[in-house]
Amino acid sequence: MGFPGARADEEGANYVLRGAPLDVSTSFRPGARFGPRELRHAAEPFEDYDHRTDRTFSALGVHDAGDIAPWNDVGEYLDFLAGDLSDTADDGRLPLLVGGEHTVSVAGVRATQPDVYVCLDAHLDLREEYMGNPLSHATATRRVLDHADRAVILGARAGSEAEWDRAEADDVTVVPPASVPDWSPDLDGSVYLSVDIDAADPGFAPGTGTPEPFGLVPRDLRDVVRAVAPQCVGFDVVEINDRDDGQAAALGAKLLREFVFTHASRTAD
């Protein structure tokens, strides 16, 4: 089943949705492998029409290219995924990546080479390695900084002492949950936006691998997506699993649609 409304042929598409169900380093509650499936299912009841933008999702040129199934060598998988997403970007189409664990964001950033990486996330993900693994869900932002000049992490409330020390560097900005509603983007250059669903409070999105209390309300995430989307060259939503009644997937699907509606409105102006 494809994402509802993603009816465009690939050749004529403006946006290409790609599922990346990687789930090999999840350290607490696995199930991110089901994220793309859950997200597509959760979007089924959504109306095609968006009153805010006066547009229909099915008319915005979104193509669902299906999933790229992972294999054991994560480095090779990320290389392949980055190549696939690069082909999309080189053809003038914006990649919409659906995880999978947060590690897949590294491929999205490699493919689109943004100046700034903006991330909604409960965790800093700035470890050099986690459990001996440099390509872990807990190292995503650290690896991204090998390809982007700057990272802005919105909603972070958890990290090791070494990660908080790393976050003091000039190339990282951390906005705590209480300050996110007042945050406005001041970003130079192109942007890649990553939504780790655990940025939301677990009361709103319990279906995720590493839930962290005292998080954002859904409206906070939506407002960030709307504010950042016009500058974006790539987007992802990650860390959704099947361990709830669909709340996390519904929120993720809605945020993906908000991104497309907002970005498409910008490009039409």
mmCIF file of C-alpha atoms in Angstrom:
data_model
loop_
_atom_site.group_PDB
_atom_site.id
_atom_site.type_symbol
_atom_site.label_atom_id
_atom_site.label_comp_id
_atom_site.label_asym_id
_atom_site.label_seq_id
_atom_site.Cartn_x
_atom_site.Cartn_y
_atom_site.Cartn_z
ATOM 1 C CA MET A 1 0.000 0.000 0.000
ATOM 2 C CA GLY A 2 1.365 3.407 -0.958
ATOM 3 C CA PHE A 3 1.006 6.635 0.996
ATOM 4 C CA PRO A 4 -2.564 7.906 0.412
ATOM 5 C CA GLY A 5 -2.631 10.606 -2.255
ATOM 6 C CA ALA A 6 0.913 9.890 -3.473
ATOM 7 C CA ARG A 7 -0.364 9.155 -6.977
ATOM 8 C CA ALA A 8 2.142 10.955 -9.187
ATOM 9 C CA ASP A 9 4.339 9.064 -11.619
ATOM 10 C CA GLU A 10 7.997 9.283 -10.644
ATOM 11 C CA GLU A 11 8.946 11.141 -13.826
ATOM 12 C CA GLY A 12 6.498 13.950 -13.141
ATOM 13 C CA ALA A 13 6.802 14.053 -9.364
ATOM 14 C CA ASN A 14 7.870 17.002 -7.231
ATOM 15 C CA TYR A 15 8.376 14.846 -4.125
ATOM 16 C CA VAL A 16 9.487 11.210 -3.835
ATOM 17 C CA LEU A 17 8.627 9.276 -0.666
ATOM 18 C CA ARG A 18 11.072 6.479 0.185
ATOM 19 C CA GLY A 19 10.721 4.065 3.111
ATOM 20 C CA ALA A 20 13.892 2.974 4.931
ATOM 21 C CA PRO A 21 12.865 0.377 7.546
ATOM 22 C CA LEU A 22 16.286 0.075 9.193
ATOM 23 C CA ASP A 23 15.978 -1.326 12.744
ATOM 24 C CA VAL A 24 19.320 -2.809 13.742
ATOM 25 C CA SER A 25 20.665 -0.531 16.493
ATOM 26 C CA THR A 26 17.466 0.234 18.391
ATOM 27 C CA SER A 27 18.524 -0.235 22.002
ATOM 28 C CA PHE A 28 15.251 -0.261 23.954
ATOM 29 C CA ARG A 29 12.003 -1.012 22.088
ATOM 30 C CA PRO A 30 12.528 -2.356 18.539
ATOM 31 C CA GLY A 31 9.912 -2.015 15.842
ATOM 32 C CA ALA A 32 11.110 0.943 13.753
ATOM 33 C CA ARG A 33 11.194 -1.533 10.854
ATOM 34 C CA PHE A 34 7.405 -1.171 10.783
ATOM 35 C CA GLY A 35 7.519 2.640 10.647
ATOM 36 C CA PRO A 36 6.904 3.085 6.895
ATOM 37 C CA ARG A 37 4.014 0.603 6.954
ATOM 38 C CA GLU A 38 2.427 2.176 10.027
ATOM 39 C CA LEU A 39 2.750 5.693 8.656
ATOM 40 C CA ARG A 40 1.117 4.816 5.335
ATOM 41 C CA HIS A 41 -1.741 3.054 7.149
ATOM 42 C CA ALA A 42 -2.279 5.927 9.585
ATOM 43 C CA ALA A 43 -2.722 8.404 6.716
ATOM 44 C CA GLU A 44 -5.663 6.509 5.217
ATOM 45 C CA PRO A 45 -8.437 8.518 6.929
ATOM 46 C CA PHE A 46 -6.932 11.946 6.252
ATOM 47 C CA GLU A 47 -8.847 14.261 3.926
ATOM 48 C CA ASP A 48 -7.159 14.952 0.605
ATOM 49 C CA TYR A 49 -8.092 18.657 0.895
ATOM 50 C CA ASP A 50 -6.177 21.055 3.161
ATOM 51 C CA HIS A 51 -8.195 24.106 4.115
ATOM 52 C CA ARG A 52 -5.177 26.176 5.250
ATOM 53 C CA THR A 53 -3.466 26.057 1.874
ATOM 54 C CA ASP A 54 -6.596 25.445 -0.257
ATOM 55 C CA ARG A 55 -4.843 22.516 -1.932
ATOM 56 C CA THR A 56 -5.304 18.777 -2.324
ATOM 57 C CA PHE A 57 -2.448 16.477 -1.403
ATOM 58 C CA SER A 58 -2.981 14.273 -4.450
ATOM 59 C CA ALA A 59 -2.396 17.273 -6.754
ATOM 60 C CA LEU A 60 1.013 18.177 -5.299
ATOM 61 C CA GLY A 61 3.027 15.610 -7.244
ATOM 62 C CA VAL A 62 4.042 13.113 -4.554
ATOM 63 C CA HIS A 63 5.321 9.708 -5.687
ATOM 64 C CA ASP A 64 5.661 6.774 -3.278
ATOM 65 C CA ALA A 65 8.697 4.811 -4.470
ATOM 66 C CA GLY A 66 8.252 2.075 -1.856
ATOM 67 C CA ASP A 67 10.807 0.809 0.659
ATOM 68 C CA ILE A 68 14.456 -0.124 0.380
ATOM 69 C CA ALA A 69 14.775 -3.172 2.615
ATOM 70 C CA PRO A 70 17.867 -3.061 4.840
ATOM 71 C CA TRP A 71 20.629 -5.610 5.163
ATOM 72 C CA ASN A 72 23.181 -6.377 7.862
ATOM 73 C CA ASP A 73 25.977 -4.072 6.714
ATOM 74 C CA VAL A 74 24.614 -0.695 7.815
ATOM 75 C CA GLY A 75 27.437 1.244 6.161
ATOM 76 C CA GLU A 76 26.699 -0.322 2.781
ATOM 77 C CA TYR A 77 22.962 0.177 3.289
ATOM 78 C CA LEU A 78 23.409 3.877 4.025
ATOM 79 C CA ASP A 79 25.661 4.211 0.953
ATOM 80 C CA PHE A 80 22.971 2.643 -1.237
ATOM 81 C CA LEU A 81 20.184 4.684 0.337
ATOM 82 C CA ALA A 82 22.168 7.910 -0.062
ATOM 83 C CA GLY A 83 22.738 7.070 -3.719
ATOM 84 C CA ASP A 84 19.031 6.484 -4.282
ATOM 85 C CA LEU A 85 18.099 9.765 -2.575
ATOM 86 C CA SER A 86 20.839 11.611 -4.483
ATOM 87 C CA ASP A 87 19.298 10.457 -7.757
ATOM 88 C CA THR A 88 15.975 11.911 -6.583
ATOM 89 C CA ALA A 89 17.543 15.235 -5.578
ATOM 90 C CA ASP A 90 19.640 15.473 -8.751
ATOM 91 C CA ASP A 91 16.453 15.092 -10.800
ATOM 92 C CA GLY A 92 14.990 18.137 -9.061
ATOM 93 C CA ARG A 93 12.646 16.207 -6.766
ATOM 94 C CA LEU A 94 12.605 16.596 -3.010
ATOM 95 C CA PRO A 95 13.157 13.358 -1.069
ATOM 96 C CA LEU A 96 10.734 12.464 1.732
ATOM 97 C CA LEU A 97 12.401 9.753 3.798
ATOM 98 C CA VAL A 98 10.407 7.588 6.234
ATOM 99 C CA GLY A 99 12.343 5.505 8.799
ATOM 100 C CA GLY A 100 13.291 3.291 10.314
ATOM 101 C CA GLU A 101 15.657 4.293 13.059
ATOM 102 C CA HIS A 102 17.230 7.734 13.091
ATOM 103 C CA THR A 103 20.452 6.468 11.503
ATOM 104 C CA VAL A 104 18.799 6.752 8.073
ATOM 105 C CA SER A 105 18.847 10.549 8.358
ATOM 106 C CA VAL A 106 22.585 10.394 7.680
ATOM 107 C CA ALA A 107 21.813 9.107 4.187
ATOM 108 C CA GLY A 108 19.260 11.862 3.632
ATOM 109 C CA VAL A 109 21.756 14.552 4.582
ATOM 110 C CA ARG A 110 24.526 12.996 2.487
ATOM 111 C CA ALA A 111 22.184 13.008 -0.510
ATOM 112 C CA THR A 112 21.018 16.599 -0.199
ATOM 113 C CA GLN A 113 24.138 18.310 1.292
ATOM 114 C CA PRO A 114 22.302 21.038 3.229
ATOM 115 C CA ASP A 115 24.002 23.914 5.002
ATOM 116 C CA VAL A 116 21.931 23.374 8.148
ATOM 117 C CA TYR A 117 20.421 20.266 9.738
ATOM 118 C CA VAL A 118 17.326 21.033 11.816
ATOM 119 C CA CYS A 119 16.099 18.198 13.986
ATOM 120 C CA LEU A 120 13.154 17.689 16.297
ATOM 121 C CA ASP A 121 14.434 15.115 18.789
ATOM 122 C CA ALA A 122 14.266 14.217 22.483
ATOM 123 C CA HIS A 123 17.910 13.115 22.355
ATOM 124 C CA LEU A 124 21.088 14.894 21.317
ATOM 125 C CA ASP A 125 22.383 11.907 19.292
ATOM 126 C CA LEU A 126 25.874 13.431 19.509
ATOM 127 C CA ARG A 127 27.769 10.348 20.706
ATOM 128 C CA GLU A 128 30.889 9.417 18.764
ATOM 129 C CA GLU A 129 29.751 5.801 19.112
ATOM 130 C CA TYR A 130 27.148 3.875 21.093
ATOM 131 C CA MET A 131 27.814 0.351 22.370
ATOM 132 C CA GLY A 132 30.873 0.328 20.096
ATOM 133 C CA ASN A 133 28.815 1.261 17.031
ATOM 134 C CA PRO A 134 29.527 4.566 15.209
ATOM 135 C CA LEU A 135 26.438 4.069 12.976
ATOM 136 C CA SER A 136 23.771 3.932 15.669
ATOM 137 C CA HIS A 137 20.476 5.714 16.254
ATOM 138 C CA ALA A 138 22.318 7.437 19.127
ATOM 139 C CA THR A 139 25.038 8.887 16.844
ATOM 140 C CA ALA A 140 22.834 10.294 14.066
ATOM 141 C CA THR A 141 23.458 14.006 14.639
ATOM 142 C CA ARG A 142 27.186 13.424 15.219
ATOM 143 C CA ARG A 143 27.458 11.679 11.829
ATOM 144 C CA VAL A 144 25.289 14.317 10.138
ATOM 145 C CA LEU A 145 27.782 16.993 11.198
ATOM 146 C CA ASP A 146 30.311 15.301 8.908
ATOM 147 C CA HIS A 147 28.170 16.640 6.020
ATOM 148 C CA ALA A 148 26.309 19.735 7.299
ATOM 149 C CA ASP A 149 27.854 22.917 8.694
ATOM 150 C CA ARG A 150 25.470 23.290 11.610
ATOM 151 C CA ALA A 151 22.861 21.365 13.595
ATOM 152 C CA VAL A 152 19.855 22.840 15.397
ATOM 153 C CA ILE A 153 18.259 20.354 17.802
ATOM 154 C CA LEU A 154 14.773 21.303 18.956
ATOM 155 C CA GLY A 155 13.145 19.687 21.969
ATOM 156 C CA ALA A 156 16.238 17.837 23.238
ATOM 157 C CA ARG A 157 16.092 16.819 26.882
ATOM 158 C CA ALA A 158 18.377 13.779 27.128
ATOM 159 C CA GLY A 159 22.034 13.044 26.473
ATOM 160 C CA SER A 160 25.222 11.882 28.128
ATOM 161 C CA GLU A 161 27.591 14.355 29.804
ATOM 162 C CA ALA A 162 29.955 14.070 26.832
ATOM 163 C CA GLU A 163 27.101 14.841 24.426
ATOM 164 C CA TRP A 164 26.118 17.981 26.332
ATOM 165 C CA ASP A 165 29.786 19.026 26.228
ATOM 166 C CA ARG A 166 29.818 18.470 22.444
ATOM 167 C CA ALA A 167 26.618 20.502 22.164
ATOM 168 C CA GLU A 168 28.501 23.545 23.492
ATOM 169 C CA ALA A 169 30.468 23.806 20.219
ATOM 170 C CA ASP A 170 29.672 26.578 17.760
ATOM 171 C CA ASP A 171 28.176 24.213 15.174
ATOM 172 C CA VAL A 172 25.382 22.994 17.482
ATOM 173 C CA THR A 173 22.345 24.844 18.834
ATOM 174 C CA VAL A 174 20.064 23.140 21.353
ATOM 175 C CA VAL A 175 16.589 24.522 22.025
ATOM 176 C CA PRO A 176 14.960 22.942 25.109
ATOM 177 C CA PRO A 177 11.308 21.877 24.942
ATOM 178 C CA ALA A 178 9.982 24.859 26.910
ATOM 179 C CA SER A 179 11.613 27.293 24.428
ATOM 180 C CA VAL A 180 10.498 25.611 21.195
ATOM 181 C CA PRO A 181 7.136 27.457 20.941
ATOM 182 C CA ASP A 182 9.038 30.777 20.878
ATOM 183 C CA TRP A 183 11.746 29.624 18.462
ATOM 184 C CA SER A 184 11.832 31.122 14.977
ATOM 185 C CA PRO A 185 14.255 30.014 12.284
ATOM 186 C CA ASP A 186 17.274 32.219 11.561
ATOM 187 C CA LEU A 187 18.979 29.871 9.125
ATOM 188 C CA ASP A 188 21.437 30.727 6.386
ATOM 189 C CA GLY A 189 21.362 28.532 3.303
ATOM 190 C CA SER A 190 19.641 25.245 2.587
ATOM 191 C CA VAL A 191 18.076 23.125 5.308
ATOM 192 C CA TYR A 192 17.347 19.449 5.902
ATOM 193 C CA LEU A 193 14.544 18.834 8.406
ATOM 194 C CA SER A 194 14.411 15.616 10.430
ATOM 195 C CA VAL A 195 11.483 14.728 12.699
ATOM 196 C CA ASP A 196 12.299 12.089 15.297
ATOM 197 C CA ILE A 197 8.844 11.330 16.638
ATOM 198 C CA ASP A 198 10.223 10.972 20.177
ATOM 199 C CA ALA A 199 10.525 14.763 20.286
ATOM 200 C CA ALA A 200 6.824 14.619 21.108
ATOM 201 C CA ASP A 201 5.847 13.763 24.651
ATOM 202 C CA PRO A 202 5.214 9.995 24.937
ATOM 203 C CA GLY A 203 1.647 10.786 25.955
ATOM 204 C CA PHE A 204 1.044 11.891 22.351
ATOM 205 C CA ALA A 205 3.400 9.497 20.511
ATOM 206 C CA PRO A 206 4.058 6.377 22.614
ATOM 207 C CA GLY A 207 4.962 4.209 19.612
ATOM 208 C CA THR A 208 8.685 4.903 19.488
ATOM 209 C CA GLY A 209 11.910 3.184 20.446
ATOM 210 C CA THR A 210 13.176 5.424 23.247
ATOM 211 C CA PRO A 211 10.324 7.439 24.766
ATOM 212 C CA GLU A 212 11.337 10.437 26.872
ATOM 213 C CA PRO A 213 8.819 12.312 29.085
ATOM 214 C CA PHE A 214 8.383 16.098 29.280
ATOM 215 C CA GLY A 215 8.353 16.519 25.521
ATOM 216 C CA LEU A 216 6.630 18.663 22.918
ATOM 217 C CA VAL A 217 2.940 18.809 22.160
ATOM 218 C CA PRO A 218 1.935 18.008 18.560
ATOM 219 C CA ARG A 219 1.202 21.642 17.754
ATOM 220 C CA ASP A 220 4.835 22.558 18.601
ATOM 221 C CA LEU A 221 6.113 20.026 16.053
ATOM 222 C CA ARG A 222 3.634 21.203 13.438
ATOM 223 C CA ASP A 223 4.630 24.841 13.869
ATOM 224 C CA VAL A 224 8.330 24.002 13.462
ATOM 225 C CA VAL A 225 7.605 22.006 10.299
ATOM 226 C CA ARG A 226 5.614 24.911 8.855
ATOM 227 C CA ALA A 227 8.336 27.427 9.757
ATOM 228 C CA VAL A 228 11.269 25.461 8.325
ATOM 229 C CA ALA A 229 9.724 23.730 5.283
ATOM 230 C CA PRO A 230 10.133 26.636 2.824
ATOM 231 C CA GLN A 231 13.961 26.430 3.074
ATOM 232 C CA CYS A 232 14.206 22.651 2.897
ATOM 233 C CA VAL A 233 15.949 20.432 0.367
ATOM 234 C CA GLY A 234 15.041 17.214 2.197
ATOM 235 C CA PHE A 235 12.765 15.888 4.934
ATOM 236 C CA ASP A 236 12.422 12.786 7.038
ATOM 237 C CA VAL A 237 10.297 11.352 9.826
ATOM 238 C CA VAL A 238 11.822 8.524 11.839
ATOM 239 C CA GLU A 239 11.639 6.310 14.942
ATOM 240 C CA ILE A 240 7.950 5.353 14.614
ATOM 241 C CA ASN A 241 7.155 1.770 15.596
ATOM 242 C CA ASP A 242 4.061 -0.409 16.027
ATOM 243 C CA ARG A 243 3.936 -0.425 19.834
ATOM 244 C CA ASP A 244 0.920 1.835 20.286
ATOM 245 C CA ASP A 245 -2.555 2.237 18.792
ATOM 246 C CA GLY A 246 -1.297 4.310 15.906
ATOM 247 C CA GLN A 247 -0.835 7.640 17.680
ATOM 248 C CA ALA A 248 2.846 8.054 16.711
ATOM 249 C CA ALA A 249 2.225 7.044 13.099
ATOM 250 C CA ALA A 250 -0.777 9.375 12.776
ATOM 251 C CA LEU A 251 1.289 12.282 14.077
ATOM 252 C CA GLY A 252 4.187 11.419 11.767
ATOM 253 C CA ALA A 253 1.933 11.112 8.718
ATOM 254 C CA LYS A 254 0.245 14.401 9.494
ATOM 255 C CA LEU A 255 3.615 16.156 9.853
ATOM 256 C CA LEU A 256 4.798 14.748 6.520
ATOM 257 C CA ARG A 257 1.666 16.139 4.871
ATOM 258 C CA GLU A 258 2.130 19.501 6.635
ATOM 259 C CA PHE A 259 5.652 19.614 5.247
ATOM 260 C CA VAL A 260 4.495 18.968 1.676
ATOM 261 C CA PHE A 261 1.567 21.395 1.809
ATOM 262 C CA THR A 262 3.805 24.165 3.194
ATOM 263 C CA HIS A 263 6.756 23.530 0.881
ATOM 264 C CA ALA A 264 4.500 23.324 -2.171
ATOM 265 C CA SER A 265 2.830 26.607 -1.250
ATOM 266 C CA ARG A 266 6.240 28.262 -0.995
ATOM 267 C CA THR A 267 7.370 27.049 -4.383
ATOM 268 C CA ALA A 268 4.088 28.150 -5.985
ATOM 269 C CA ASP A 269 4.489 31.766 -4.765
#
